[in-house]
């Protein structure tokens, strides 16, 4: 069944948000981006997209819905853009896909980002590498994460979480760790794999 104009707008908004932030937006954020006054006016459009199998609800979480990965090849993952230290993810104009061997990913939802810069070079993550990220909002201390800082900047760093503070640590002797309040940092995923080309 063809999508209505508003349903297509909801879908496009979800795609753009996923490319920008690598996570699902809240229903409130969707409403603001679409110029809707309430969740109620969004609800019927979301339900139609769920019925079409294009999005799925995130049950038991504060974030409402996310895109269903449309892939005809089980060995491909979404390639959402580029990530650098202290800068937003540079979204691709249209989210692409990239082939990822099964051993470099997990059974949970994953996506791929391309690294720019050398802030994690001493961990063996070099400029131009592709990193496979397991999409989740929690991490263990010492894991390398995609962190959204103050809802503005996205970075790839090793994380240490302590009472009252979160430290993001680069793997480059020329850069210093940065300490944030816990509410300033949102984990968007954890590094589980890495790929590199030599051409």
mmCIF file of C-alpha atoms in Angstrom:
data_model
loop_
_atom_site.group_PDB
_atom_site.id
_atom_site.type_symbol
_atom_site.label_atom_id
_atom_site.label_comp_id
_atom_site.label_asym_id
_atom_site.label_seq_id
_atom_site.Cartn_x
_atom_site.Cartn_y
_atom_site.Cartn_z
ATOM 1 C CA UNK A 1 0.000 0.000 0.000
ATOM 2 C CA UNK A 2 1.484 3.412 -0.981
ATOM 3 C CA UNK A 3 2.597 5.634 1.880
ATOM 4 C CA UNK A 4 0.847 8.926 2.520
ATOM 5 C CA UNK A 5 2.877 12.129 2.342
ATOM 6 C CA UNK A 6 2.988 12.382 6.151
ATOM 7 C CA UNK A 7 4.037 8.717 6.532
ATOM 8 C CA UNK A 8 6.863 9.295 4.057
ATOM 9 C CA UNK A 9 7.898 12.395 6.028
ATOM 10 C CA UNK A 10 8.005 10.339 9.249
ATOM 11 C CA UNK A 11 10.127 7.693 7.489
ATOM 12 C CA UNK A 12 12.489 10.305 6.027
ATOM 13 C CA UNK A 13 12.824 11.953 9.445
ATOM 14 C CA UNK A 14 13.733 8.608 11.050
ATOM 15 C CA UNK A 15 16.343 7.933 8.363
ATOM 16 C CA UNK A 16 17.931 11.355 8.775
ATOM 17 C CA UNK A 17 17.959 11.083 12.570
ATOM 18 C CA UNK A 18 19.545 7.621 12.413
ATOM 19 C CA UNK A 19 22.231 8.988 10.100
ATOM 20 C CA UNK A 20 22.869 12.001 12.337
ATOM 21 C CA UNK A 21 22.788 10.309 15.724
ATOM 22 C CA UNK A 22 22.887 6.529 15.150
ATOM 23 C CA UNK A 23 19.978 6.013 17.508
ATOM 24 C CA UNK A 24 16.202 6.195 17.483
ATOM 25 C CA UNK A 25 14.527 9.535 18.246
ATOM 26 C CA UNK A 26 11.932 9.906 20.953
ATOM 27 C CA UNK A 27 8.376 10.460 19.820
ATOM 28 C CA UNK A 28 8.630 14.008 21.201
ATOM 29 C CA UNK A 29 11.661 14.682 18.988
ATOM 30 C CA UNK A 30 9.804 13.301 15.972
ATOM 31 C CA UNK A 31 6.857 15.574 16.716
ATOM 32 C CA UNK A 32 9.109 18.633 16.937
ATOM 33 C CA UNK A 33 10.954 17.804 13.718
ATOM 34 C CA UNK A 34 7.694 17.239 11.845
ATOM 35 C CA UNK A 35 5.944 20.274 13.299
ATOM 36 C CA UNK A 36 3.252 18.193 15.009
ATOM 37 C CA UNK A 37 1.673 19.371 18.239
ATOM 38 C CA UNK A 38 1.280 16.036 20.024
ATOM 39 C CA UNK A 39 2.213 12.372 20.021
ATOM 40 C CA UNK A 40 -1.442 11.566 19.305
ATOM 41 C CA UNK A 41 -1.257 13.160 15.870
ATOM 42 C CA UNK A 42 1.893 11.132 15.149
ATOM 43 C CA UNK A 43 0.493 7.832 16.425
ATOM 44 C CA UNK A 44 -1.608 6.798 13.424
ATOM 45 C CA UNK A 45 1.255 7.442 11.000
ATOM 46 C CA UNK A 46 3.648 5.409 13.141
ATOM 47 C CA UNK A 47 1.132 2.546 13.369
ATOM 48 C CA UNK A 48 0.813 2.497 9.576
ATOM 49 C CA UNK A 49 4.594 2.286 9.176
ATOM 50 C CA UNK A 50 4.751 -0.542 11.733
ATOM 51 C CA UNK A 51 2.038 -2.393 9.781
ATOM 52 C CA UNK A 52 4.116 -1.991 6.609
ATOM 53 C CA UNK A 53 7.154 -3.499 8.375
ATOM 54 C CA UNK A 54 9.229 -0.349 7.868
ATOM 55 C CA UNK A 55 9.664 0.544 11.545
ATOM 56 C CA UNK A 56 9.351 -1.309 14.827
ATOM 57 C CA UNK A 57 8.563 -0.179 18.371
ATOM 58 C CA UNK A 58 11.219 -0.281 21.073
ATOM 59 C CA UNK A 59 9.242 -1.904 23.852
ATOM 60 C CA UNK A 60 10.102 -1.015 27.422
ATOM 61 C CA UNK A 61 12.412 1.842 26.461
ATOM 62 C CA UNK A 62 11.953 5.580 26.445
ATOM 63 C CA UNK A 63 12.729 5.775 22.746
ATOM 64 C CA UNK A 64 9.689 5.056 20.658
ATOM 65 C CA UNK A 65 10.484 3.482 17.271
ATOM 66 C CA UNK A 66 13.364 2.732 14.965
ATOM 67 C CA UNK A 67 13.851 1.758 11.355
ATOM 68 C CA UNK A 68 13.794 -1.876 10.338
ATOM 69 C CA UNK A 69 17.015 -2.520 8.448
ATOM 70 C CA UNK A 70 16.109 -3.130 4.835
ATOM 71 C CA UNK A 71 18.761 -5.458 3.515
ATOM 72 C CA UNK A 72 18.585 -8.292 1.057
ATOM 73 C CA UNK A 73 21.978 -9.562 2.160
ATOM 74 C CA UNK A 74 22.368 -10.806 5.722
ATOM 75 C CA UNK A 75 26.083 -9.947 5.567
ATOM 76 C CA UNK A 76 25.495 -6.214 5.088
ATOM 77 C CA UNK A 77 25.037 -3.497 7.715
ATOM 78 C CA UNK A 78 23.963 0.151 7.493
ATOM 79 C CA UNK A 79 26.882 2.524 6.827
ATOM 80 C CA UNK A 80 25.687 5.666 8.591
ATOM 81 C CA UNK A 81 28.532 8.099 8.009
ATOM 82 C CA UNK A 82 31.850 9.277 9.418
ATOM 83 C CA UNK A 83 32.867 9.831 13.031
ATOM 84 C CA UNK A 84 35.670 11.993 14.381
ATOM 85 C CA UNK A 85 36.772 13.208 17.779
ATOM 86 C CA UNK A 86 34.642 16.040 19.079
ATOM 87 C CA UNK A 87 32.516 16.431 15.960
ATOM 88 C CA UNK A 88 29.057 15.214 14.950
ATOM 89 C CA UNK A 89 28.710 12.105 12.833
ATOM 90 C CA UNK A 90 28.993 13.244 9.235
ATOM 91 C CA UNK A 91 25.883 11.663 7.802
ATOM 92 C CA UNK A 92 25.814 10.241 4.310
ATOM 93 C CA UNK A 93 23.237 11.891 2.018
ATOM 94 C CA UNK A 94 21.536 8.510 1.787
ATOM 95 C CA UNK A 95 22.409 5.825 4.343
ATOM 96 C CA UNK A 96 24.318 3.123 2.469
ATOM 97 C CA UNK A 97 25.172 -0.470 3.328
ATOM 98 C CA UNK A 98 28.515 -2.233 3.600
ATOM 99 C CA UNK A 99 29.399 -5.917 3.664
ATOM 100 C CA UNK A 100 30.589 -7.073 7.078
ATOM 101 C CA UNK A 101 31.780 -10.634 7.809
ATOM 102 C CA UNK A 102 29.666 -12.312 10.515
ATOM 103 C CA UNK A 103 32.679 -12.708 12.844
ATOM 104 C CA UNK A 104 33.065 -8.901 13.032
ATOM 105 C CA UNK A 105 29.549 -8.311 14.338
ATOM 106 C CA UNK A 106 27.234 -9.600 17.037
ATOM 107 C CA UNK A 107 23.733 -11.027 16.964
ATOM 108 C CA UNK A 108 22.375 -7.678 18.182
ATOM 109 C CA UNK A 109 21.628 -4.709 15.861
ATOM 110 C CA UNK A 110 24.859 -3.210 14.507
ATOM 111 C CA UNK A 111 25.876 -0.384 12.185
ATOM 112 C CA UNK A 112 29.117 0.862 10.611
ATOM 113 C CA UNK A 113 30.895 4.222 10.795
ATOM 114 C CA UNK A 114 34.058 5.365 9.012
ATOM 115 C CA UNK A 115 36.721 6.868 11.273
ATOM 116 C CA UNK A 116 38.325 10.212 10.502
ATOM 117 C CA UNK A 117 41.328 11.477 12.431
ATOM 118 C CA UNK A 118 43.876 9.816 14.696
ATOM 119 C CA UNK A 119 42.410 10.194 18.196
ATOM 120 C CA UNK A 120 42.282 6.375 18.614
ATOM 121 C CA UNK A 121 45.423 5.519 16.618
ATOM 122 C CA UNK A 122 47.247 3.894 19.557
ATOM 123 C CA UNK A 123 44.336 1.465 19.900
ATOM 124 C CA UNK A 124 44.945 0.483 16.275
ATOM 125 C CA UNK A 125 41.960 2.473 14.954
ATOM 126 C CA UNK A 126 43.279 4.553 12.068
ATOM 127 C CA UNK A 127 41.948 7.293 9.817
ATOM 128 C CA UNK A 128 39.760 5.697 7.139
ATOM 129 C CA UNK A 129 39.026 2.496 9.073
ATOM 130 C CA UNK A 130 35.468 1.214 9.285
ATOM 131 C CA UNK A 131 34.253 0.386 12.783
ATOM 132 C CA UNK A 132 31.363 -1.976 13.504
ATOM 133 C CA UNK A 133 29.214 -0.681 16.346
ATOM 134 C CA UNK A 134 26.739 -2.742 18.357
ATOM 135 C CA UNK A 135 23.793 -0.448 18.977
ATOM 136 C CA UNK A 136 23.176 -0.151 22.718
ATOM 137 C CA UNK A 137 22.901 2.475 25.418
ATOM 138 C CA UNK A 138 25.135 0.912 28.075
ATOM 139 C CA UNK A 139 28.793 -0.112 28.164
ATOM 140 C CA UNK A 140 31.296 -1.689 30.511
ATOM 141 C CA UNK A 141 34.232 0.363 31.746
ATOM 142 C CA UNK A 142 37.119 0.182 29.299
ATOM 143 C CA UNK A 143 34.981 -0.456 26.220
ATOM 144 C CA UNK A 144 35.311 1.807 23.179
ATOM 145 C CA UNK A 145 32.010 3.545 22.575
ATOM 146 C CA UNK A 146 30.220 5.950 20.288
ATOM 147 C CA UNK A 147 29.309 8.715 22.738
ATOM 148 C CA UNK A 148 26.923 11.591 22.095
ATOM 149 C CA UNK A 149 28.120 14.569 24.154
ATOM 150 C CA UNK A 150 25.612 17.196 25.302
ATOM 151 C CA UNK A 151 23.285 16.072 22.477
ATOM 152 C CA UNK A 152 25.623 17.832 20.021
ATOM 153 C CA UNK A 153 28.918 16.055 19.377
ATOM 154 C CA UNK A 154 29.571 12.410 18.667
ATOM 155 C CA UNK A 155 32.932 10.813 19.301
ATOM 156 C CA UNK A 156 34.636 7.419 19.430
ATOM 157 C CA UNK A 157 36.501 6.976 22.734
ATOM 158 C CA UNK A 158 37.235 4.519 25.546
ATOM 159 C CA UNK A 159 34.822 5.065 28.438
ATOM 160 C CA UNK A 160 35.243 4.971 32.211
ATOM 161 C CA UNK A 161 32.090 5.482 34.282
ATOM 162 C CA UNK A 162 32.334 6.412 37.949
ATOM 163 C CA UNK A 163 29.852 7.891 40.433
ATOM 164 C CA UNK A 164 29.178 11.459 39.329
ATOM 165 C CA UNK A 165 31.432 11.447 36.267
ATOM 166 C CA UNK A 166 32.167 9.871 32.906
ATOM 167 C CA UNK A 167 35.656 10.008 31.389
ATOM 168 C CA UNK A 168 36.206 9.637 27.645
ATOM 169 C CA UNK A 169 39.779 8.604 26.900
ATOM 170 C CA UNK A 170 41.523 8.954 23.521
ATOM 171 C CA UNK A 171 44.210 6.529 22.422
ATOM 172 C CA UNK A 172 46.688 9.185 21.369
ATOM 173 C CA UNK A 173 49.401 10.570 23.646
ATOM 174 C CA UNK A 174 48.877 14.029 22.175
ATOM 175 C CA UNK A 175 45.289 14.201 23.449
ATOM 176 C CA UNK A 176 43.962 14.335 27.010
ATOM 177 C CA UNK A 177 40.996 12.484 28.536
ATOM 178 C CA UNK A 178 37.906 14.619 29.063
ATOM 179 C CA UNK A 179 35.596 14.332 32.077
ATOM 180 C CA UNK A 180 31.834 14.928 31.823
ATOM 181 C CA UNK A 181 28.834 14.767 34.097
ATOM 182 C CA UNK A 182 26.908 11.508 33.493
ATOM 183 C CA UNK A 183 23.910 13.370 32.084
ATOM 184 C CA UNK A 184 26.125 14.970 29.417
ATOM 185 C CA UNK A 185 27.057 11.653 27.797
ATOM 186 C CA UNK A 186 24.717 9.252 25.995
ATOM 187 C CA UNK A 187 26.153 5.959 24.785
ATOM 188 C CA UNK A 188 24.998 5.138 21.252
ATOM 189 C CA UNK A 189 26.888 1.901 20.738
ATOM 190 C CA UNK A 190 29.980 -0.164 21.518
ATOM 191 C CA UNK A 191 32.823 -1.106 19.161
ATOM 192 C CA UNK A 192 32.700 -4.802 18.249
ATOM 193 C CA UNK A 193 34.607 -4.982 14.963
ATOM 194 C CA UNK A 194 36.905 -3.104 12.614
ATOM 195 C CA UNK A 195 37.730 -3.220 8.914
ATOM 196 C CA UNK A 196 40.464 -1.572 6.829
ATOM 197 C CA UNK A 197 41.174 -1.221 3.133
ATOM 198 C CA UNK A 198 44.619 -0.798 1.582
ATOM 199 C CA UNK A 199 43.741 0.940 -1.664
#
